[in-house]
CSV table of C-alpha atoms in Angstrom, one decimal:
chain,number,residue,atom,x,y,z
A,21,MET,CA,-47.6,-91.1,-106.0
A,22,THR,CA,-49.5,-93.1,-108.6
A,23,ALA,CA,-49.4,-92.4,-112.3
A,24,LYS,CA,-52.9,-91.0,-112.1
A,25,GLU,CA,-51.9,-88.6,-109.3
A,26,TYR,CA,-48.9,-87.4,-111.3
A,27,ILE,CA,-51.1,-86.8,-114.4
A,28,GLU,CA,-53.8,-85.0,-112.4
A,29,SER,CA,-51.4,-82.9,-110.3
A,30,GLY,CA,-50.8,-80.3,-113.1
A,31,ASP,CA,-47.1,-80.7,-112.5
A,32,LEU,CA,-46.5,-82.4,-115.9
A,33,GLU,CA,-47.6,-79.3,-117.7
A,34,LEU,CA,-45.4,-77.1,-115.5
A,35,PHE,CA,-42.6,-79.6,-116.1
A,36,VAL,CA,-42.8,-79.0,-119.9
A,37,TYR,CA,-43.0,-75.2,-119.4
A,38,GLY,CA,-39.8,-75.4,-117.3
A,39,ALA,CA,-41.6,-73.9,-114.3
A,40,LEU,CA,-40.6,-76.5,-111.7
A,41,THR,CA,-37.6,-76.7,-109.3
A,42,PRO,CA,-34.7,-79.0,-110.2
A,43,GLU,CA,-35.9,-81.5,-107.5
A,44,GLN,CA,-39.4,-81.6,-108.9
A,45,ASN,CA,-37.9,-82.1,-112.4
A,46,LYS,CA,-36.0,-85.1,-111.1
A,47,SER,CA,-39.0,-86.6,-109.5
A,48,ILE,CA,-41.1,-86.2,-112.7
A,49,HIS,CA,-38.2,-87.7,-114.7
A,50,ALA,CA,-38.2,-90.7,-112.4
A,51,ALA,CA,-42.0,-91.0,-112.7
A,52,MET,CA,-41.8,-91.0,-116.5
A,53,ARG,CA,-39.4,-93.9,-116.3
A,54,LYS,CA,-41.6,-95.7,-113.9
A,55,TYR,CA,-45.0,-95.1,-115.5
A,56,PRO,CA,-45.4,-95.3,-119.3
A,57,GLU,CA,-48.7,-93.4,-118.9
A,58,VAL,CA,-46.9,-90.5,-117.3
A,59,LYS,CA,-44.3,-90.4,-120.1
A,60,GLN,CA,-47.1,-90.5,-122.7
A,61,GLU,CA,-48.9,-87.7,-121.0
A,62,VAL,CA,-45.8,-85.5,-120.9
A,63,GLU,CA,-45.2,-86.2,-124.6
A,64,LYS,CA,-48.8,-85.2,-125.4
A,65,ILE,CA,-48.5,-82.0,-123.5
A,66,GLU,CA,-45.3,-81.2,-125.3
A,67,ALA,CA,-46.8,-82.0,-128.7
A,68,THR,CA,-49.7,-79.6,-128.0
A,69,LEU,CA,-47.5,-76.8,-126.8
A,70,LYS,CA,-45.1,-77.3,-129.8
A,71,LYS,CA,-48.0,-77.1,-132.2
A,72,LEU,CA,-49.4,-74.0,-130.5
A,73,ALA,CA,-46.0,-72.3,-130.8
A,74,GLU,CA,-45.5,-73.4,-134.4
A,75,ASN,CA,-48.9,-71.9,-135.3
A,76,THR,CA,-48.0,-68.5,-133.8
A,77,SER,CA,-44.7,-68.4,-135.7
A,78,PRO,CA,-44.2,-66.3,-138.7
A,79,PRO,CA,-42.6,-68.3,-141.5
A,80,VAL,CA,-38.9,-68.9,-140.8
A,81,SER,CA,-36.8,-67.6,-143.7
A,82,GLU,CA,-34.7,-70.3,-145.4
A,83,HIS,CA,-31.7,-68.0,-145.1
A,84,THR,CA,-31.8,-68.4,-141.3
A,85,TRP,CA,-30.4,-72.0,-141.5
A,86,LYS,CA,-27.8,-70.9,-144.0
A,87,LYS,CA,-26.7,-68.1,-141.7
A,88,ILE,CA,-26.5,-70.5,-138.8
A,89,GLU,CA,-24.5,-73.0,-140.8
A,90,ASN,CA,-22.1,-70.2,-142.1
A,91,LYS,CA,-21.6,-68.8,-138.6
A,92,LEU,CA,-20.9,-72.2,-137.0
A,93,PHE,CA,-19.2,-74.2,-139.7
A,94,LYS,CA,-18.1,-72.5,-142.9
A,95,THR,CA,-16.8,-69.3,-141.5
A,96,LYS,CA,-15.1,-71.0,-138.7
A,97,ILE,CA,-13.4,-73.5,-141.0
A,98,ARG,CA,-12.4,-70.7,-143.3
A,99,THR,CA,-11.0,-68.4,-140.6
A,100,ILE,CA,-9.2,-71.2,-138.9
A,101,GLY,CA,-7.6,-72.3,-142.2
A,102,SER,CA,-6.7,-68.8,-143.4
A,103,LYS,CA,-5.6,-67.8,-139.9
A,104,HIS,CA,-3.3,-70.7,-139.7
A,105,SER,CA,-1.7,-70.2,-143.1
A,106,THR,CA,-1.2,-66.4,-142.8
A,107,ASN,CA,0.1,-66.9,-139.3
A,108,TRP,CA,2.5,-69.5,-140.4
A,109,SER,CA,3.9,-67.5,-143.3
A,110,ALA,CA,4.0,-64.4,-141.2
A,111,ILE,CA,5.7,-66.1,-138.3
A,112,LEU,CA,8.2,-67.8,-140.6
A,113,GLY,CA,8.8,-64.5,-142.4
A,114,TRP,CA,9.4,-62.7,-139.2
A,115,ALA,CA,11.5,-65.4,-137.8
A,116,ALA,CA,13.6,-65.6,-140.9
A,117,SER,CA,14.2,-61.8,-140.9
A,118,ILE,CA,15.1,-61.8,-137.2
A,119,VAL,CA,17.5,-64.7,-137.8
A,120,LEU,CA,19.0,-62.9,-140.8
A,121,ILE,CA,19.4,-59.6,-138.9
A,122,VAL,CA,20.9,-61.3,-135.9
A,123,GLY,CA,23.2,-63.3,-138.3
A,124,ILE,CA,24.3,-60.2,-140.1
A,125,PHE,CA,25.1,-58.4,-136.9
A,126,TRP,CA,27.0,-61.4,-135.6
A,127,LEU,CA,29.0,-61.6,-138.8
A,128,PHE,CA,29.7,-57.9,-138.7
A,129,ASN,CA,30.9,-58.1,-135.1
A,130,GLN,CA,33.0,-61.2,-135.9
A,131,ASN,CA,34.5,-59.4,-138.8
A,132,ASN,CA,35.4,-56.4,-136.8
A,133,ALA,CA,36.8,-58.5,-134.0
A,134,ILE,CA,38.9,-60.4,-136.5
A,135,LYS,CA,40.2,-57.2,-138.1
A,136,ASN,CA,41.2,-55.8,-134.7
A,137,GLU,CA,42.9,-59.0,-133.8
A,138,LEU,CA,44.7,-59.0,-137.1
A,139,VAL,CA,46.0,-55.5,-136.5
A,140,GLU,CA,47.1,-56.5,-133.0
A,141,VAL,CA,48.9,-59.5,-134.3
A,142,GLN,CA,50.6,-57.5,-137.0
A,143,ASN,CA,51.8,-54.9,-134.5
A,144,GLU,CA,53.1,-57.7,-132.3
A,145,ASN,CA,54.9,-59.3,-135.2
A,146,GLN,CA,56.5,-55.9,-136.0
A,147,ASN,CA,57.6,-55.5,-132.4
A,148,LEU,CA,59.0,-59.0,-132.3
A,149,LEU,CA,60.8,-58.4,-135.5
A,150,GLU,CA,62.3,-55.2,-134.2
A,151,GLU,CA,63.3,-56.9,-131.0
A,152,ILE,CA,65.0,-59.7,-133.0
A,153,VAL,CA,66.9,-57.2,-135.1
A,154,SER,CA,68.1,-55.3,-132.1
A,155,LYS,CA,69.0,-58.5,-130.3
A,156,GLU,CA,70.9,-59.7,-133.3
A,157,GLU,CA,72.7,-56.3,-133.5
A,158,ARG,CA,73.6,-56.5,-129.9
A,159,LEU,CA,74.7,-60.1,-130.3
A,160,ALA,CA,77.0,-59.1,-133.2
A,161,ASP,CA,78.3,-56.2,-131.1
A,162,THR,CA,79.0,-58.4,-128.2
A,163,GLU,CA,80.7,-61.1,-130.4
A,164,SER,CA,82.9,-58.5,-132.1
A,165,LEU,CA,83.8,-57.1,-128.6
A,166,LEU,CA,84.6,-60.6,-127.4
A,167,ASN,CA,86.8,-61.1,-130.4
A,168,ILE,CA,88.6,-57.9,-129.7
A,169,LEU,CA,89.2,-58.8,-126.1
A,170,ARG,CA,90.6,-62.2,-127.1
A,171,ASP,CA,93.2,-60.6,-129.3
A,172,ARG,CA,96.6,-61.8,-128.1
A,173,ASP,CA,98.0,-58.2,-128.5
A,174,ILE,CA,95.6,-56.9,-125.9
A,175,LYS,CA,96.9,-55.5,-122.7
A,176,ILE,CA,94.4,-55.2,-119.9
A,177,VAL,CA,94.9,-52.3,-117.6
A,178,ASN,CA,92.9,-52.0,-114.4
A,179,LEU,CA,92.0,-48.4,-113.4
A,180,PRO,CA,91.0,-48.6,-109.7
A,181,GLY,CA,89.1,-45.8,-108.1
A,182,ASN,CA,90.9,-42.7,-106.8
A,183,ALA,CA,90.3,-43.0,-103.1
A,184,PRO,CA,89.8,-39.3,-102.3
A,185,VAL,CA,87.4,-38.7,-105.2
A,186,ALA,CA,85.6,-42.0,-106.1
A,187,PRO,CA,86.8,-44.9,-104.0
A,188,ASN,CA,84.2,-47.3,-105.4
A,189,ALA,CA,84.8,-46.4,-109.0
A,190,TYR,CA,86.8,-48.6,-111.4
A,191,ALA,CA,87.4,-49.0,-115.1
A,192,LYS,CA,89.2,-51.4,-117.4
A,193,VAL,CA,91.2,-50.6,-120.5
A,194,PHE,CA,91.9,-53.1,-123.2
A,195,TYR,CA,94.9,-51.6,-125.0
A,196,ASN,CA,96.1,-52.8,-128.4
A,197,GLU,CA,99.4,-51.3,-129.1
A,198,ASN,CA,99.5,-52.6,-132.7
A,199,SER,CA,96.3,-51.0,-133.8
A,200,ASN,CA,96.5,-48.0,-131.4
A,201,THR,CA,93.1,-48.7,-130.1
A,202,VAL,CA,91.6,-48.8,-126.6
A,203,HIS,CA,88.4,-50.4,-125.6
A,204,LEU,CA,87.3,-48.9,-122.3
A,205,ASP,CA,84.9,-50.7,-120.0
A,206,ALA,CA,83.5,-47.9,-117.9
A,207,ARG,CA,80.7,-49.8,-116.2
A,208,GLY,CA,82.3,-49.1,-112.8
A,209,LEU,CA,81.9,-45.3,-113.2
A,210,PRO,CA,78.9,-43.5,-111.7
A,211,GLU,CA,76.7,-41.5,-114.0
A,212,PRO,CA,78.3,-38.1,-114.6
A,213,PRO,CA,76.3,-35.1,-113.2
A,214,GLU,CA,74.6,-32.7,-115.6
A,215,GLY,CA,76.9,-30.5,-117.6
A,216,MET,CA,79.9,-32.7,-116.9
A,217,VAL,CA,81.6,-35.4,-119.0
A,218,TYR,CA,84.3,-38.1,-118.5
A,219,GLN,CA,87.5,-37.4,-120.3
A,220,VAL,CA,90.1,-40.2,-120.9
A,221,TRP,CA,93.7,-39.5,-120.7
A,222,SER,CA,96.8,-41.5,-122.0
A,223,LEU,CA,99.7,-41.1,-119.6
A,224,LYS,CA,103.5,-41.1,-120.2
A,225,MET,CA,105.3,-41.5,-116.9
A,226,ASP,CA,108.6,-39.9,-117.1
A,227,PRO,CA,107.8,-37.1,-116.9
A,228,LEU,CA,104.1,-37.5,-116.3
A,229,THR,CA,102.4,-36.3,-119.4
A,230,PRO,CA,98.6,-36.7,-119.9
A,231,THR,CA,97.2,-36.6,-123.4
A,232,SER,CA,93.5,-36.5,-124.0
A,233,ILE,CA,92.3,-39.5,-126.0
A,234,GLY,CA,88.6,-38.9,-126.0
A,235,LEU,CA,85.4,-37.9,-124.2
A,236,LEU,CA,82.7,-40.4,-123.1
A,237,ASP,CA,80.0,-38.2,-124.6
A,238,ASN,CA,77.2,-40.7,-124.8
A,239,PHE,CA,78.0,-42.4,-121.4
A,240,THR,CA,74.5,-42.3,-120.2
A,241,LYS,CA,73.0,-43.6,-123.4
A,242,ASP,CA,75.4,-46.4,-124.0
A,243,GLU,CA,74.1,-49.7,-122.6
A,244,ASN,CA,77.2,-51.9,-122.2
A,245,LYS,CA,79.4,-48.9,-121.3
A,246,VAL,CA,82.2,-50.2,-123.5
A,247,PHE,CA,83.8,-47.4,-125.6
A,248,LEU,CA,86.2,-47.6,-128.5
A,249,LEU,CA,88.9,-45.0,-128.6
A,250,GLU,CA,91.3,-44.8,-131.5
A,251,ASP,CA,94.6,-43.2,-132.5
A,252,ILE,CA,96.1,-43.8,-129.1
A,253,PRO,CA,99.7,-42.7,-128.6
A,254,ILE,CA,102.1,-45.0,-127.0
A,255,SER,CA,100.8,-45.1,-123.4
A,256,GLU,CA,102.2,-46.3,-120.1
A,257,GLY,CA,99.0,-45.6,-118.1
A,258,PHE,CA,95.4,-44.3,-118.4
A,259,GLY,CA,93.3,-42.0,-116.3
A,260,ILE,CA,89.7,-40.7,-116.3
A,261,THR,CA,88.7,-37.3,-115.0
A,262,LEU,CA,85.4,-35.5,-114.8
A,263,GLU,CA,85.4,-32.3,-116.9
A,264,PRO,CA,82.9,-29.7,-118.1
A,265,THR,CA,81.1,-30.6,-121.3
A,266,GLY,CA,83.4,-30.3,-124.3
A,267,GLY,CA,86.4,-31.5,-122.2
A,268,SER,CA,89.5,-29.7,-121.0
A,269,GLU,CA,93.0,-29.1,-122.2
A,270,THR,CA,94.5,-30.5,-119.1
A,271,PRO,CA,93.0,-33.0,-116.7
A,272,THR,CA,91.4,-31.5,-113.5
A,273,LEU,CA,93.2,-33.6,-110.9
A,274,GLU,CA,90.7,-32.8,-108.2
A,275,GLN,CA,88.2,-34.8,-110.4
A,276,LEU,CA,90.4,-37.8,-111.1
A,277,TYR,CA,88.1,-40.8,-110.8
A,278,THR,CA,90.3,-43.6,-111.8
A,279,ILE,CA,93.9,-44.1,-112.8
A,280,GLY,CA,96.1,-47.1,-113.6
A,281,VAL,CA,99.5,-48.0,-115.2
A,282,ILE,CA,100.5,-50.8,-117.5
B,11,MET,CA,-41.6,-88.5,-128.7
B,12,GLN,CA,-38.2,-87.1,-127.8
B,13,PRO,CA,-35.5,-87.8,-130.5
B,14,ASP,CA,-33.0,-89.2,-128.0
B,15,GLN,CA,-30.8,-90.7,-130.6
B,16,LEU,CA,-30.6,-87.4,-132.5
B,17,ILE,CA,-29.9,-85.5,-129.3
B,18,LEU,CA,-27.0,-87.9,-128.5
B,19,GLN,CA,-25.5,-87.4,-132.0
B,20,LEU,CA,-25.9,-83.6,-131.6
B,21,GLN,CA,-24.0,-83.8,-128.4
B,22,GLN,CA,-21.3,-85.7,-130.2
B,23,GLY,CA,-21.0,-82.8,-132.7
B,24,ASP,CA,-22.9,-84.4,-135.6
B,25,GLN,CA,-23.8,-81.6,-138.0
B,26,LYS,CA,-26.5,-83.7,-139.8
B,27,ALA,CA,-28.2,-84.4,-136.5
B,28,PHE,CA,-28.1,-80.6,-135.8
B,29,ALA,CA,-29.8,-79.9,-139.1
B,30,ARG,CA,-32.5,-82.4,-138.2
B,31,ILE,CA,-33.0,-80.8,-134.8
B,32,TYR,CA,-33.3,-77.5,-136.5
B,33,GLU,CA,-36.0,-78.8,-138.8
B,34,MET,CA,-37.9,-80.2,-135.8
B,35,TYR,CA,-37.7,-77.3,-133.5
B,36,SER,CA,-37.0,-74.1,-135.4
B,37,GLU,CA,-40.6,-73.3,-136.1
B,38,SER,CA,-41.9,-73.7,-132.5
B,39,THR,CA,-38.8,-71.9,-131.2
B,40,MET,CA,-39.5,-69.0,-133.6
B,41,GLY,CA,-43.1,-69.0,-132.4
B,42,VAL,CA,-42.0,-68.6,-128.8
B,43,ILE,CA,-39.4,-65.9,-129.7
B,44,TYR,CA,-41.9,-64.0,-131.8
B,45,ASN,CA,-44.5,-64.1,-129.0
B,46,ILE,CA,-42.1,-62.1,-126.9
B,47,VAL,CA,-40.4,-59.7,-129.3
B,48,LEU,CA,-43.3,-59.3,-131.9
B,49,ASP,CA,-40.8,-58.4,-134.7
B,50,THR,CA,-40.2,-60.9,-137.4
B,51,HIS,CA,-36.7,-59.6,-138.3
B,52,LEU,CA,-35.5,-59.4,-134.7
B,53,ALA,CA,-37.1,-62.8,-134.0
B,54,GLU,CA,-35.0,-64.4,-136.8
B,55,GLU,CA,-31.8,-62.9,-135.5
B,56,ILE,CA,-32.6,-64.3,-132.0
B,57,LEU,CA,-33.5,-67.7,-133.6
B,58,GLN,CA,-30.0,-67.8,-135.1
B,59,ASP,CA,-28.4,-67.0,-131.8
B,60,VAL,CA,-30.6,-69.6,-130.0
B,61,PHE,CA,-29.6,-72.4,-132.4
B,62,ILE,CA,-25.9,-71.4,-132.3
B,63,LYS,CA,-26.2,-71.7,-128.5
B,64,ILE,CA,-28.0,-75.1,-128.9
B,65,TRP,CA,-25.0,-76.3,-130.9
B,66,GLU,CA,-22.4,-74.9,-128.6
B,67,LYS,CA,-24.1,-75.9,-125.3
B,68,ALA,CA,-25.5,-79.2,-126.4
B,69,ASP,CA,-23.3,-80.9,-123.9
B,70,SER,CA,-25.0,-79.2,-121.0
B,71,TYR,CA,-28.4,-80.8,-121.8
B,72,ASN,CA,-29.2,-83.7,-119.5
B,73,SER,CA,-32.5,-85.6,-119.9
B,74,SER,CA,-32.8,-86.1,-116.1
B,75,LYS,CA,-33.2,-82.3,-115.7
B,76,GLY,CA,-36.1,-82.0,-118.1
B,77,ARG,CA,-37.3,-82.2,-121.7
B,78,PHE,CA,-35.1,-81.3,-124.6
B,79,PHE,CA,-38.1,-79.2,-125.8
B,80,THR,CA,-38.1,-77.4,-122.5
B,81,TRP,CA,-34.3,-76.8,-122.6
B,82,ILE,CA,-34.7,-75.1,-126.0
B,83,LEU,CA,-37.8,-73.2,-124.8
B,84,ASN,CA,-35.7,-71.8,-121.9
B,85,ILE,CA,-32.9,-70.7,-124.1
B,86,ALA,CA,-35.3,-69.1,-126.6
B,87,ARG,CA,-37.3,-67.3,-123.9
B,88,ASN,CA,-34.2,-66.0,-122.2
B,89,ALA,CA,-32.5,-64.9,-125.4
B,90,ALA,CA,-35.7,-63.0,-126.5
B,91,ILE,CA,-36.2,-61.4,-123.1
B,92,ASP,CA,-32.5,-60.4,-122.9
B,93,LYS,CA,-32.8,-58.8,-126.3
B,94,LEU,CA,-35.9,-56.9,-125.2
B,95,ARG,CA,-34.2,-55.7,-122.0
B,96,SER,CA,-30.9,-54.9,-123.8
B,97,LYS,CA,-30.1,-51.2,-124.3
B,98,ALA,CA,-31.2,-51.1,-127.9
B,99,TYR,CA,-34.7,-52.1,-127.1
B,100,LYS,CA,-35.1,-50.5,-123.7
B,101,ASN,CA,-37.2,-47.6,-125.1
B,102,SER,CA,-39.1,-49.8,-127.5
B,103,LYS,CA,-42.8,-49.5,-127.4
B,104,LYS,CA,-43.1,-53.3,-127.3
B,105,ASN,CA,-44.7,-54.5,-124.0
B,106,LEU,CA,-44.2,-58.0,-122.9
B,107,ASP,CA,-47.8,-58.7,-122.2
B,108,ALA,CA,-49.6,-56.3,-124.5
B,109,ASN,CA,-50.0,-59.1,-126.9
B,110,ASN,CA,-50.6,-62.8,-126.5
B,111,PHE,CA,-50.6,-65.7,-128.9
B,112,VAL,CA,-54.3,-65.2,-129.6
B,113,HIS,CA,-53.7,-61.7,-130.9
B,114,ILE,CA,-50.9,-63.1,-133.0
B,115,LEU,CA,-53.1,-65.9,-134.4
B,116,GLU,CA,-55.8,-63.3,-135.2
B,117,ASP,CA,-53.7,-60.5,-136.5
B,118,ASN,CA,-51.0,-62.2,-138.5
B,119,ASN,CA,-51.8,-63.4,-142.0
B,120,ASN,CA,-48.3,-64.5,-142.6
B,121,LEU,CA,-48.2,-67.2,-139.9
B,122,SER,CA,-46.6,-70.5,-141.0
B,123,SER,CA,-48.9,-73.3,-141.5
B,124,LYS,CA,-47.5,-76.7,-140.5
B,125,THR,CA,-50.8,-77.4,-139.1
B,126,ASP,CA,-54.2,-75.9,-139.9
B,127,THR,CA,-53.9,-72.4,-138.4
B,128,ILE,CA,-57.4,-71.5,-139.1
B,129,GLY,CA,-58.6,-74.6,-137.2
B,130,LEU,CA,-56.3,-73.9,-134.3
B,131,ARG,CA,-57.4,-70.3,-134.3
B,132,LYS,CA,-60.9,-71.5,-133.8
B,133,PHE,CA,-60.0,-73.8,-130.9
B,134,VAL,CA,-57.9,-71.2,-129.2
B,135,LYS,CA,-60.7,-68.6,-129.6
B,136,ALA,CA,-63.0,-71.0,-127.9
B,137,LEU,CA,-60.7,-70.9,-124.8
B,138,GLU,CA,-61.7,-68.9,-121.8
B,139,PRO,CA,-60.0,-65.5,-121.7
B,140,LEU,CA,-58.3,-66.4,-118.4
B,141,CYS,CA,-57.0,-69.7,-120.0
B,142,ILE,CA,-55.4,-67.7,-122.7
B,143,LYS,CA,-53.7,-65.4,-120.2
B,144,VAL,CA,-52.5,-68.3,-118.0
B,145,ILE,CA,-51.0,-70.2,-121.0
B,146,ASP,CA,-49.5,-67.1,-122.4
B,147,LEU,CA,-47.7,-66.1,-119.2
B,148,LEU,CA,-46.6,-69.6,-118.1
B,149,TYR,CA,-45.6,-71.0,-121.5
B,150,PHE,CA,-44.7,-68.2,-123.8
B,151,LYS,CA,-43.4,-65.6,-121.3
B,152,GLY,CA,-41.9,-68.1,-118.8
B,153,PHE,CA,-43.6,-66.7,-115.7
B,154,THR,CA,-43.4,-68.7,-112.5
B,155,GLN,CA,-46.7,-69.7,-110.8
B,156,ALA,CA,-46.2,-67.0,-108.2
B,157,GLU,CA,-45.6,-64.3,-110.8
B,158,ALA,CA,-48.6,-65.4,-112.8
B,159,SER,CA,-50.7,-65.5,-109.7
B,160,LYS,CA,-49.7,-61.9,-108.9
B,161,LYS,CA,-50.2,-60.7,-112.4
B,162,LEU,CA,-53.6,-62.3,-112.9
B,163,GLU,CA,-54.7,-61.7,-109.3
B,164,ILE,CA,-55.8,-65.2,-108.8
B,165,PRO,CA,-54.7,-67.4,-105.8
B,166,LEU,CA,-51.4,-69.2,-106.2
B,167,GLY,CA,-52.9,-72.6,-105.4
B,168,THR,CA,-55.4,-72.4,-108.3
B,169,ILE,CA,-52.8,-71.6,-111.0
B,170,LYS,CA,-51.6,-75.1,-111.6
B,171,THR,CA,-55.1,-76.6,-111.8
B,172,ARG,CA,-56.4,-73.9,-114.0
B,173,ASN,CA,-53.5,-74.3,-116.3
B,174,ARG,CA,-54.0,-78.0,-116.6
B,175,ASN,CA,-57.7,-77.6,-117.3
B,176,CYS,CA,-57.0,-75.0,-120.0
B,177,LEU,CA,-54.4,-77.1,-121.7
B,178,LYS,CA,-56.7,-80.1,-121.5
B,179,ALA,CA,-59.4,-78.1,-123.2
B,180,LEU,CA,-57.0,-77.1,-125.9
B,181,ARG,CA,-55.9,-80.6,-126.5
B,182,ASN,CA,-59.4,-81.9,-126.6
B,183,SER,CA,-60.5,-79.3,-129.2
B,184,MET,CA,-57.3,-80.1,-131.2
B,185,GLY,CA,-58.5,-83.7,-131.4
B,186,ASP,CA,-55.7,-85.1,-129.3
């Protein structure tokens, strides 16, 4: 198309109205670049239409531009600024409170845990202390026992089990004639049944005379089963019988567990 | 002349360029909007919306697709028509084609006066009644040729030519 054809087609007017298709718009745009007359014609049409519209416009209030400026620039800048600052302080404030609360909880828990641990350690210490004391006591007992047994005046009397009653039983007597004491190792005796107690007898041989020298009352409770018996008469032998609680005047020979002579 | 340099600056977010664009196009845009809504207060509200959109959508303008003037014209017509169709104005007594720019030129004493309104009024009045209708529908109301042809009951093929002759007459009388 020539420039003249474009100008006379009536399309340039429709182009300015915005009434053409995108393809037609492109072709007019190309023609405007190609033909200065076409471009000039479009600008003249546009100027006329602009003038026509301006002349049918009521006066535009000066506030309109201010309102547009405020909406687009000032308010936006202000809201962005204030939004940011309030957000920051709010976020910081909340974050700080949360950290503080979490921190307090953590410390509180830590404190409780440490307290509990302390109580446990204290209990443990107490137990260990008690254990040490009891061990020391037992060591002292054992040492004193050992000293006694090493005494040169000690006579050791084996009391083997009485075959018909307790063939596997046995006992040992550590007899000190000078101090009239007997240490009896009764580990080889079985536990006495309920309501019964072991009774220890000193024996004279000619004629056979048993004299009670003591009851092993706390046999079950005693751990090392070594018993001290005192005020022992001159003895030639020892025997142990099982008697009813409280003991008997004379030994029950049917319940003679062990017996031995010096 | 199209202010290509200003448009480029506008697209780069230059507020001063935007202010100049407003100076250049606010009045004609207001005219177009007012021609549709026929309410000064409402037209000013729409004018604000249109220029906010021009600022925000400046990027989407591309000279290969049409004139900057036409781009603004489209935004303005659409905003005004949308407003009329929106719920608030659905029951309004305003009718899109009850009035045209000639009535506005005749009735309104408050019209702005960048150019000599009285003179323009005279030239416009000298136009054929059909010319007034054609320009009103195609330009101010944004009708397509087919829509205008149906509305005015004249053949589609003659719309374009008639429009051209009408505008030519207007231009001549305006001393172009």
